[in-house]
Short mmCIF file of C-alpha atoms (C1' of nucleotides) in Angstrom, two decimals:
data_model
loop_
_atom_site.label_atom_id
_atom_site.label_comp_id
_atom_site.label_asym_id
_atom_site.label_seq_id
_atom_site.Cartn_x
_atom_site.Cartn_y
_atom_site.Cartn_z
CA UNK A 1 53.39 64.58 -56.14
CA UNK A 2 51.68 66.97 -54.44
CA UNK A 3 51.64 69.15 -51.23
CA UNK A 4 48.70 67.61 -49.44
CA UNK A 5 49.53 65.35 -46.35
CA UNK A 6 48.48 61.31 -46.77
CA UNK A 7 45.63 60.53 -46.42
CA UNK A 8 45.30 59.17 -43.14
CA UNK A 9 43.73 55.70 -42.43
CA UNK A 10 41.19 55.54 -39.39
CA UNK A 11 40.15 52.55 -37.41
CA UNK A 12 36.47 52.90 -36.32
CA UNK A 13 36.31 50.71 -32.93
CA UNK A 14 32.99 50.07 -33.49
CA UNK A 15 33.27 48.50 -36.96
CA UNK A 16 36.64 46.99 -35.95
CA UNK A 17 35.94 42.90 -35.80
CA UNK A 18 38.37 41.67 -32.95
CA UNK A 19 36.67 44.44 -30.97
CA UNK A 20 33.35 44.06 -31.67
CA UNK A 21 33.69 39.76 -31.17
CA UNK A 22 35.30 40.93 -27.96
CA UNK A 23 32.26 42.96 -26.61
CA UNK A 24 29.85 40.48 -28.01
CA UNK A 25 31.56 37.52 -25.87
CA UNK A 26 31.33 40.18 -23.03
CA UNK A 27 27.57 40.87 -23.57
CA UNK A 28 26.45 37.28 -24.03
CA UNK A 29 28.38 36.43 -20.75
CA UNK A 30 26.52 39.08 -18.81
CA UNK A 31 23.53 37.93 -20.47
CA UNK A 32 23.97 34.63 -19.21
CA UNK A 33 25.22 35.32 -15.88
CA UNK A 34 21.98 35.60 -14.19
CA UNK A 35 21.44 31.50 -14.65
CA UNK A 36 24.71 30.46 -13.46
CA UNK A 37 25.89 33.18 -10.83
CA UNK A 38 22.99 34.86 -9.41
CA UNK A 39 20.88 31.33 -9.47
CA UNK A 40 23.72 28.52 -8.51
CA UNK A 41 26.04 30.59 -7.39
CA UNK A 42 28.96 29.68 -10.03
CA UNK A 43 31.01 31.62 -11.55
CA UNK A 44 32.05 31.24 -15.47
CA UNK A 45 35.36 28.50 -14.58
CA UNK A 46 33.42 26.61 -12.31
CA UNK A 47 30.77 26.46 -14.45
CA UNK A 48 32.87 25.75 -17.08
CA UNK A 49 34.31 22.50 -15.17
CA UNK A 50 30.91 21.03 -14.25
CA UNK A 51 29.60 21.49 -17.83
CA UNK A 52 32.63 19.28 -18.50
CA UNK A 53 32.80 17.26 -16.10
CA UNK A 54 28.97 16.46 -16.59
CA UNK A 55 29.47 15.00 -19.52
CA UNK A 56 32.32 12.55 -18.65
CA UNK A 57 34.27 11.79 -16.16
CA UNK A 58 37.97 13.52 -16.64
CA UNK A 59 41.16 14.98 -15.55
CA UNK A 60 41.91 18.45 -14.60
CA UNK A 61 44.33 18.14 -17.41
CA UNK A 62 41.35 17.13 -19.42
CA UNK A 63 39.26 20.15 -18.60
CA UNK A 64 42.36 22.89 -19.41
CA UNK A 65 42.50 21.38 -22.95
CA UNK A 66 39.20 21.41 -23.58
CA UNK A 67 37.70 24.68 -22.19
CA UNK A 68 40.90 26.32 -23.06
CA UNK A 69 41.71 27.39 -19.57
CA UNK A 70 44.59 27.76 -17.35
CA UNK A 71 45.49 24.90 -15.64
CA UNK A 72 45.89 27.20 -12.40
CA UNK A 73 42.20 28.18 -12.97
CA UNK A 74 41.14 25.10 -13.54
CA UNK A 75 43.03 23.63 -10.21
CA UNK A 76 41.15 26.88 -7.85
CA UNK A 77 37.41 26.20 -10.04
CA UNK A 78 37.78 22.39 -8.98
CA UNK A 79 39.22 22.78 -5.07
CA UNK A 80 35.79 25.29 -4.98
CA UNK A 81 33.61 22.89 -6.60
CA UNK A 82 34.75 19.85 -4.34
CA UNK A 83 34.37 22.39 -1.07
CA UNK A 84 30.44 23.01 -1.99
CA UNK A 85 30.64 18.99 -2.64
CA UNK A 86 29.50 18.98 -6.23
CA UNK A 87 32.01 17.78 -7.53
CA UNK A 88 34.71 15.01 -6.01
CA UNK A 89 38.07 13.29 -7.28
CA UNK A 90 38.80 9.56 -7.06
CA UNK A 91 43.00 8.82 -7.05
CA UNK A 92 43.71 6.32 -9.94
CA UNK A 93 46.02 3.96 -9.23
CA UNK A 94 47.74 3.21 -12.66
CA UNK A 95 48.74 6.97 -12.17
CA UNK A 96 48.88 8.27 -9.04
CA UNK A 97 49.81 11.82 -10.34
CA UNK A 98 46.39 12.65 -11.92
CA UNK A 99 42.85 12.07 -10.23
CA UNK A 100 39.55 11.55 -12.05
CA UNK A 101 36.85 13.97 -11.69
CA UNK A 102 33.41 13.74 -11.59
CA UNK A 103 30.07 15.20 -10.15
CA UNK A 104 28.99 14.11 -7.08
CA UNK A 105 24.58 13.06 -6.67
CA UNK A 106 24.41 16.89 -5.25
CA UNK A 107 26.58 18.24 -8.36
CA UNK A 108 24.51 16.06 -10.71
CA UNK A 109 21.12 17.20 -9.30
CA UNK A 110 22.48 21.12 -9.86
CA UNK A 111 23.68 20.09 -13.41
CA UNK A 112 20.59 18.61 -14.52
CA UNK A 113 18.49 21.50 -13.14
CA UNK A 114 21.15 23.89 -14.71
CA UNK A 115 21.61 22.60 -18.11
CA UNK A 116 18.24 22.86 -19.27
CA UNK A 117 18.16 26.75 -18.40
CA UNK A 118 21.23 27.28 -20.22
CA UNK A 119 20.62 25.72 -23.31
CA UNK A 120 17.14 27.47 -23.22
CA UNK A 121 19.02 30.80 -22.85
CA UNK A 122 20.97 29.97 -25.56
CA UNK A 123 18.06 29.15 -27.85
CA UNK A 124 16.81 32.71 -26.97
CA UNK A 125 19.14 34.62 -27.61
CA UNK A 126 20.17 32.68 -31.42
CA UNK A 127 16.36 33.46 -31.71
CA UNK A 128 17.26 36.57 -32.29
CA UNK A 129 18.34 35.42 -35.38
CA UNK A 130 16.52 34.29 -38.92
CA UNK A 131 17.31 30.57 -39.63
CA UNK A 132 19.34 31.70 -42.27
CA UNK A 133 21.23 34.50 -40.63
CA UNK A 134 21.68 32.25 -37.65
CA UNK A 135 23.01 29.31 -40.28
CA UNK A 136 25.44 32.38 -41.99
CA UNK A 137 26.43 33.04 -38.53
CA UNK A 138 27.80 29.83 -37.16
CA UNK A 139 29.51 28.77 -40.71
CA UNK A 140 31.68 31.92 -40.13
CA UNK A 141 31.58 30.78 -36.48
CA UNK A 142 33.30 27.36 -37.51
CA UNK A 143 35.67 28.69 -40.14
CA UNK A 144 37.52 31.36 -37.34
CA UNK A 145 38.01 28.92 -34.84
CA UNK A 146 39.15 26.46 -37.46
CA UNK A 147 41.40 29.29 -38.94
CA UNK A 148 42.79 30.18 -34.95
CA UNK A 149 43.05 26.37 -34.51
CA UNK A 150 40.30 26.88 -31.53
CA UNK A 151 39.10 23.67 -32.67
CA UNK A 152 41.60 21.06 -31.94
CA UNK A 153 40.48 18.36 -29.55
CA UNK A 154 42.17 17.75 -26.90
CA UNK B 1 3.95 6.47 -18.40
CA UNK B 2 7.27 4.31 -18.06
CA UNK B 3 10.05 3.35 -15.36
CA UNK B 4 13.34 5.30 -17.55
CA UNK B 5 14.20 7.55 -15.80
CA UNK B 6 14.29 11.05 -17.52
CA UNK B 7 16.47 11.55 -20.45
CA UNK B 8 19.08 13.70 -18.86
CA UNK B 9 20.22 16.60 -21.34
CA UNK B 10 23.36 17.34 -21.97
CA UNK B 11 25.74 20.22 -23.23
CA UNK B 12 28.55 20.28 -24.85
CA UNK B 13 30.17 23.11 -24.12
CA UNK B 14 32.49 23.01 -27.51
CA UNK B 15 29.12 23.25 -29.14
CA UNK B 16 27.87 26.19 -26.67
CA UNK B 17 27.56 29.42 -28.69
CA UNK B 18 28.18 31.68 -25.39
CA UNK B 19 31.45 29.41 -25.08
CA UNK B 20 32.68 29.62 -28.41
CA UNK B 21 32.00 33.58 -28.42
CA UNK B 22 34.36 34.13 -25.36
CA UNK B 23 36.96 31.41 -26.71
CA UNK B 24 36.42 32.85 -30.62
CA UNK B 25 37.23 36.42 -28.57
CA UNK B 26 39.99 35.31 -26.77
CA UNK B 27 41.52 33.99 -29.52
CA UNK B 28 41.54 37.00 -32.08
CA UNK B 29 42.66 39.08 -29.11
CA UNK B 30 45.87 36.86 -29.01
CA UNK B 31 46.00 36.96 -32.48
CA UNK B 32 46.10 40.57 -32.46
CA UNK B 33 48.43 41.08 -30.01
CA UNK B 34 51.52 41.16 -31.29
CA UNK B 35 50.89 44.23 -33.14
CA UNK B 36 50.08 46.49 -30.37
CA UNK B 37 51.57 44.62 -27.25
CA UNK B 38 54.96 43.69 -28.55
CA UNK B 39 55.39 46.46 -30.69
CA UNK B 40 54.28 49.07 -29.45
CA UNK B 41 53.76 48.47 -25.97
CA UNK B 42 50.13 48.92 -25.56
CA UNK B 43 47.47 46.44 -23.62
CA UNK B 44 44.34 46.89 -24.76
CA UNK B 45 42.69 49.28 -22.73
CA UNK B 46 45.11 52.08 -23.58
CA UNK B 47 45.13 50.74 -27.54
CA UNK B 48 41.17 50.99 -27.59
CA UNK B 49 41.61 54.93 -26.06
CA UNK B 50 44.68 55.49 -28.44
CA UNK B 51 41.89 54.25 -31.28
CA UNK B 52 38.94 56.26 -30.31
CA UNK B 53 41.17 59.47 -29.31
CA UNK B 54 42.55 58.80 -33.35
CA UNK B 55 39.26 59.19 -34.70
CA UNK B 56 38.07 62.59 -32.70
CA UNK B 57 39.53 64.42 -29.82
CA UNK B 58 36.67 63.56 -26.57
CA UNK B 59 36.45 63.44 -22.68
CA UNK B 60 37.04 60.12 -20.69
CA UNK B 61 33.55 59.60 -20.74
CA UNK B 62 32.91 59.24 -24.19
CA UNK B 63 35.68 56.82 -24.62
CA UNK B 64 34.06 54.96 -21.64
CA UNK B 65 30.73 55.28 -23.36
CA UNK B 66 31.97 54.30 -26.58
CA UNK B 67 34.50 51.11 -25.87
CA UNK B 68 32.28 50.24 -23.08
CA UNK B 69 34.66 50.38 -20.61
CA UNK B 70 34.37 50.78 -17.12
CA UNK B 71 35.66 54.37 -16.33
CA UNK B 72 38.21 53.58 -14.17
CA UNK B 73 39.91 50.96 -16.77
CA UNK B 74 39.77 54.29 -19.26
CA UNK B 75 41.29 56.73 -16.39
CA UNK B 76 44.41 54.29 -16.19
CA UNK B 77 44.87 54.29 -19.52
CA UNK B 78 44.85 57.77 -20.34
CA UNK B 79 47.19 58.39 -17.08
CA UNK B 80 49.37 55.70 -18.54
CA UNK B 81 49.57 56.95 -22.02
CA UNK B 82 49.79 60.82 -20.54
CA UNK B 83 53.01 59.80 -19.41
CA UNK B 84 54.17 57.87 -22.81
CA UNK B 85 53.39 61.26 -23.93
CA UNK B 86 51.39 59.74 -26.55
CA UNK B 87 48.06 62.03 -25.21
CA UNK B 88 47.32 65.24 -23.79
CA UNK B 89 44.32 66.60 -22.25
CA UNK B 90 43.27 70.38 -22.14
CA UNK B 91 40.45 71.93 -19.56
CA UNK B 92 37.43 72.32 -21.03
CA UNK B 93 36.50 76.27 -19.50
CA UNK B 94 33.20 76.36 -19.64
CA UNK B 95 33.23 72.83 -17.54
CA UNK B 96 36.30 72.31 -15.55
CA UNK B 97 35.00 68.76 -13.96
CA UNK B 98 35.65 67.18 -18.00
CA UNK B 99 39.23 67.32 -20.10
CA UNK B 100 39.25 66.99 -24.12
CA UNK B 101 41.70 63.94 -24.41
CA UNK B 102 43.35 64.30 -27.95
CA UNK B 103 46.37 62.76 -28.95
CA UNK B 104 49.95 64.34 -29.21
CA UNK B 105 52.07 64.05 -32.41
CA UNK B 106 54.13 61.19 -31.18
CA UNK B 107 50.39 60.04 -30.23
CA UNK B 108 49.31 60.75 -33.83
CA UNK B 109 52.78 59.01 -35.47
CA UNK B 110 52.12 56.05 -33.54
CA UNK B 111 48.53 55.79 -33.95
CA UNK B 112 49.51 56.60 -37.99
CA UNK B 113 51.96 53.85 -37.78
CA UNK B 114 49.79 51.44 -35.83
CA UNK B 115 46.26 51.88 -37.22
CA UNK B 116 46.96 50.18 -41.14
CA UNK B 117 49.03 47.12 -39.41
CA UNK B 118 45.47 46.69 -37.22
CA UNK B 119 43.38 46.56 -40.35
CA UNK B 120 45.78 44.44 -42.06
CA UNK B 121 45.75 42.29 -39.44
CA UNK B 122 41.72 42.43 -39.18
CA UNK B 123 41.61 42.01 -43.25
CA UNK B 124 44.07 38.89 -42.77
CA UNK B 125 41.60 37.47 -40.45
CA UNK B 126 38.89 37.77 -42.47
CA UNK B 127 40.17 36.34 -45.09
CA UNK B 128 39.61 32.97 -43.78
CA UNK B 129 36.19 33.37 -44.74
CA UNK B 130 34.76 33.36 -48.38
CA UNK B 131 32.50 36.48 -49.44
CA UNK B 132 29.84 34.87 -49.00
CA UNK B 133 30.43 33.81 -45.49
CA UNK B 134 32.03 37.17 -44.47
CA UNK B 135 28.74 38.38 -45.16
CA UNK B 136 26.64 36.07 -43.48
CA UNK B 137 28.77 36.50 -40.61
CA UNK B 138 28.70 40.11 -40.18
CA UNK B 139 25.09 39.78 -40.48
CA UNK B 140 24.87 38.04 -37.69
CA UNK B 141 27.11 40.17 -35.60
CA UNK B 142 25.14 42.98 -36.30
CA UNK B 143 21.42 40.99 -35.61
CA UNK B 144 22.95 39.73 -32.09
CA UNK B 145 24.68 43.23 -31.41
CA UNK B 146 21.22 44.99 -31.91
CA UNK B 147 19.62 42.40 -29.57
CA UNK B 148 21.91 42.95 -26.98
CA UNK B 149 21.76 47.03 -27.08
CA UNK B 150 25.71 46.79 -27.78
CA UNK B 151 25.30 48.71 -30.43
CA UNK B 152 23.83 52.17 -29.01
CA UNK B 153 25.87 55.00 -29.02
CA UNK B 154 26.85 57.18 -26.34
"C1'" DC C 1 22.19 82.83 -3.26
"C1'" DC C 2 22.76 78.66 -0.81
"C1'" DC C 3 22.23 73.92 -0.88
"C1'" DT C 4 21.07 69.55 -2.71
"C1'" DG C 5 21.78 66.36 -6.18
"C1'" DA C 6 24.05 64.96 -10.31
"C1'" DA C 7 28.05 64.40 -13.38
"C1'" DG C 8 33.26 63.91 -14.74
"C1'" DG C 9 37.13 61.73 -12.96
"C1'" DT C 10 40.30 59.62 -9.57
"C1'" DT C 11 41.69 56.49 -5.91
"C1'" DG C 12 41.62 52.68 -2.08
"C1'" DC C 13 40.70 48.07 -1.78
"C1'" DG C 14 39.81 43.17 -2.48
"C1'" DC C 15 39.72 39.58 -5.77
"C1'" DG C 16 40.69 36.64 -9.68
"C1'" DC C 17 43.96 35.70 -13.10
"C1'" DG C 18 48.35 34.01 -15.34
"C1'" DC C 19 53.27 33.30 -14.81
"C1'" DA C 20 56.77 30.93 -12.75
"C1'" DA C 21 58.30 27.87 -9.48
"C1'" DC C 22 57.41 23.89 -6.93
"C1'" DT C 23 56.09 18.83 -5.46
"C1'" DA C 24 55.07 14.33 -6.72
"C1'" DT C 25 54.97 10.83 -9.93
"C1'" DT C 26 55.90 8.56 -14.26
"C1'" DT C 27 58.39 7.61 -18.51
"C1'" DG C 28 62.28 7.25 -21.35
"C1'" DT C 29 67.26 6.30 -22.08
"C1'" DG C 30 71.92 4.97 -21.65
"C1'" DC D 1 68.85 0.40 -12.61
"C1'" DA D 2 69.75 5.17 -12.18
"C1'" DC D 3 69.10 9.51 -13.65
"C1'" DA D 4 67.15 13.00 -16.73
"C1'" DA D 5 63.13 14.76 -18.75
"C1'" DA D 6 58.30 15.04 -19.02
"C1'" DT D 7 53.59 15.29 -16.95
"C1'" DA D 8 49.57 16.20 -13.38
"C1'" DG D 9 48.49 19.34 -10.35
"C1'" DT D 10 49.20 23.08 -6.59
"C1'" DT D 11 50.84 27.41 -4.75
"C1'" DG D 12 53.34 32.15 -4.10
"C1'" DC D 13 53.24 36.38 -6.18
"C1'" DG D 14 52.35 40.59 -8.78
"C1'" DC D 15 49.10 42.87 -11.62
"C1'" DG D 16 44.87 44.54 -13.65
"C1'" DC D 17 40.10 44.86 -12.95
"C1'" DG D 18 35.54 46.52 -11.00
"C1'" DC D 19 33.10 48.26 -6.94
"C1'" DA D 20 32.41 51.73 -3.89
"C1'" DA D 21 33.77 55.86 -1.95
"C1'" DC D 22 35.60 60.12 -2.76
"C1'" DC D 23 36.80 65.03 -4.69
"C1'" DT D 24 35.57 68.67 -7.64
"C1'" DT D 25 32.54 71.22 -10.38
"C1'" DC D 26 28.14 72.24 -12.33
"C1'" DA D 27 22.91 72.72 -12.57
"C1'" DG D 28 18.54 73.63 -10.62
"C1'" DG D 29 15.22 74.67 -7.35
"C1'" DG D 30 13.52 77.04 -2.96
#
DNA sequence: CCCTGAAGGTTGCGCGCGCAACTATTTGTG
DNA sequence: CACAAATAGTTGCGCGCGCAACCTTCAGGG
């Protein structure tokens, strides 16, 4: 033993993972905000629900579970969605507690315009990226949200 | 020429790398939480000042600068944690507009007490991944980081 | 020197979010 | 069949956030 304090461990934010995945997520958001706010005029949980919804047909229920959202936010994304008529809600009968959702021809017009741009702004910014970096990248990618259990379907 | 109309694309959104960043995010920030939310009482805007504060004593602006914070998020924080009496801030003479926020010795036993059980927790999470894909992981991060300008300092 | 503009920080305000509570409907169970 | 529990979805409420405006102090020209 000796008279010296302990060493004393230090966290460096910047090298600190959960912090830097945080402010990553931030930065790509912002970086694809220009498409889908400034452009359409969505913002990221009604965007959410008509990249959902544009795929199949589903329940608000359905959405939650799969984008991982509140089913609150969902609910206010979907009553905002059906008010600019992009989206619209047919009762089904066998349940009369749930209603389907799907895009209206104006909602599917705006997704088909919008998709394109999106997944093109995705491919630039991965671009950024070597094939094999970008193949390192999502392999750790899949592993975390397997790990978190991000990954379970609905 | 023919009468199909045009393959419509389509996106997935559980396959949509801006997606997965803000879920993957999400996700380790819950995962995290319990360590300086439950037990300690932090959110984590006044754990990211308590962190940066640990590693030097600076002004509101460079933890602004530095987490990327707005500066009013950072002012609440240190106002909140000012009263836990977990920092202090001294006038700076020669400019009296800035304050040196350091942290007070409660400050620095918490942030002693706190700061191993983060990197534990960090190490835990990593460990998920093989070497090998740790690396090409943080690879990645760093490549996308760069692109993005998240990485300049203040 | 003043006076204009900039910089460090704080505060008023509106908005979006999640929690909890609620309605309506369905399912399960004795 | 009735009643309890579960499920789909909506809404009231409080809180934290960012924007813009503000206060104070400093720097730099005329």
């Amino acid at each position: 033993m000796n008279g010296r304090p302990p060493a004393e461990q230090t966290l460096e934010l910047s090298a600190f993972v959960p912090f830097r995945l945080n402010r990553l997520a931030t930065g790509v958001s912002q970086y694809l905000a220009a498409i889908y706010q400034a452009r359409f005029g969505l913002d990221i949980p009604q965007w959410r629900v008509m990249a959902t919804v544009g795929e199949v047909a589903c329940t608000a229920q359905y959405i939650a579970a799969s984008t991982r959202m509140h089913k609150t936010r969902v609910s206010r994304a979907i009553v905002e969605l059906e008010a600019r008529d992009l989206i619209e809600r047919a009762s089904n009968e066998r349940d009369r507690r749930e209603r389907q959702v799907r895009l209206t021809k104006a909602g599917r017009r705006l997704y088909t315009e919008l998709v394109p741009l999106a997944l093109e702004r995705e491919r630039a910014l991965l671009a950024c990226l070597a094939p094999q970096q970008l193949h390192g990248f999502l392999e750790g990618l899949d592993v975390l949200e397997r790990f978190l259990g991000l990954d379970a379907q609905p």
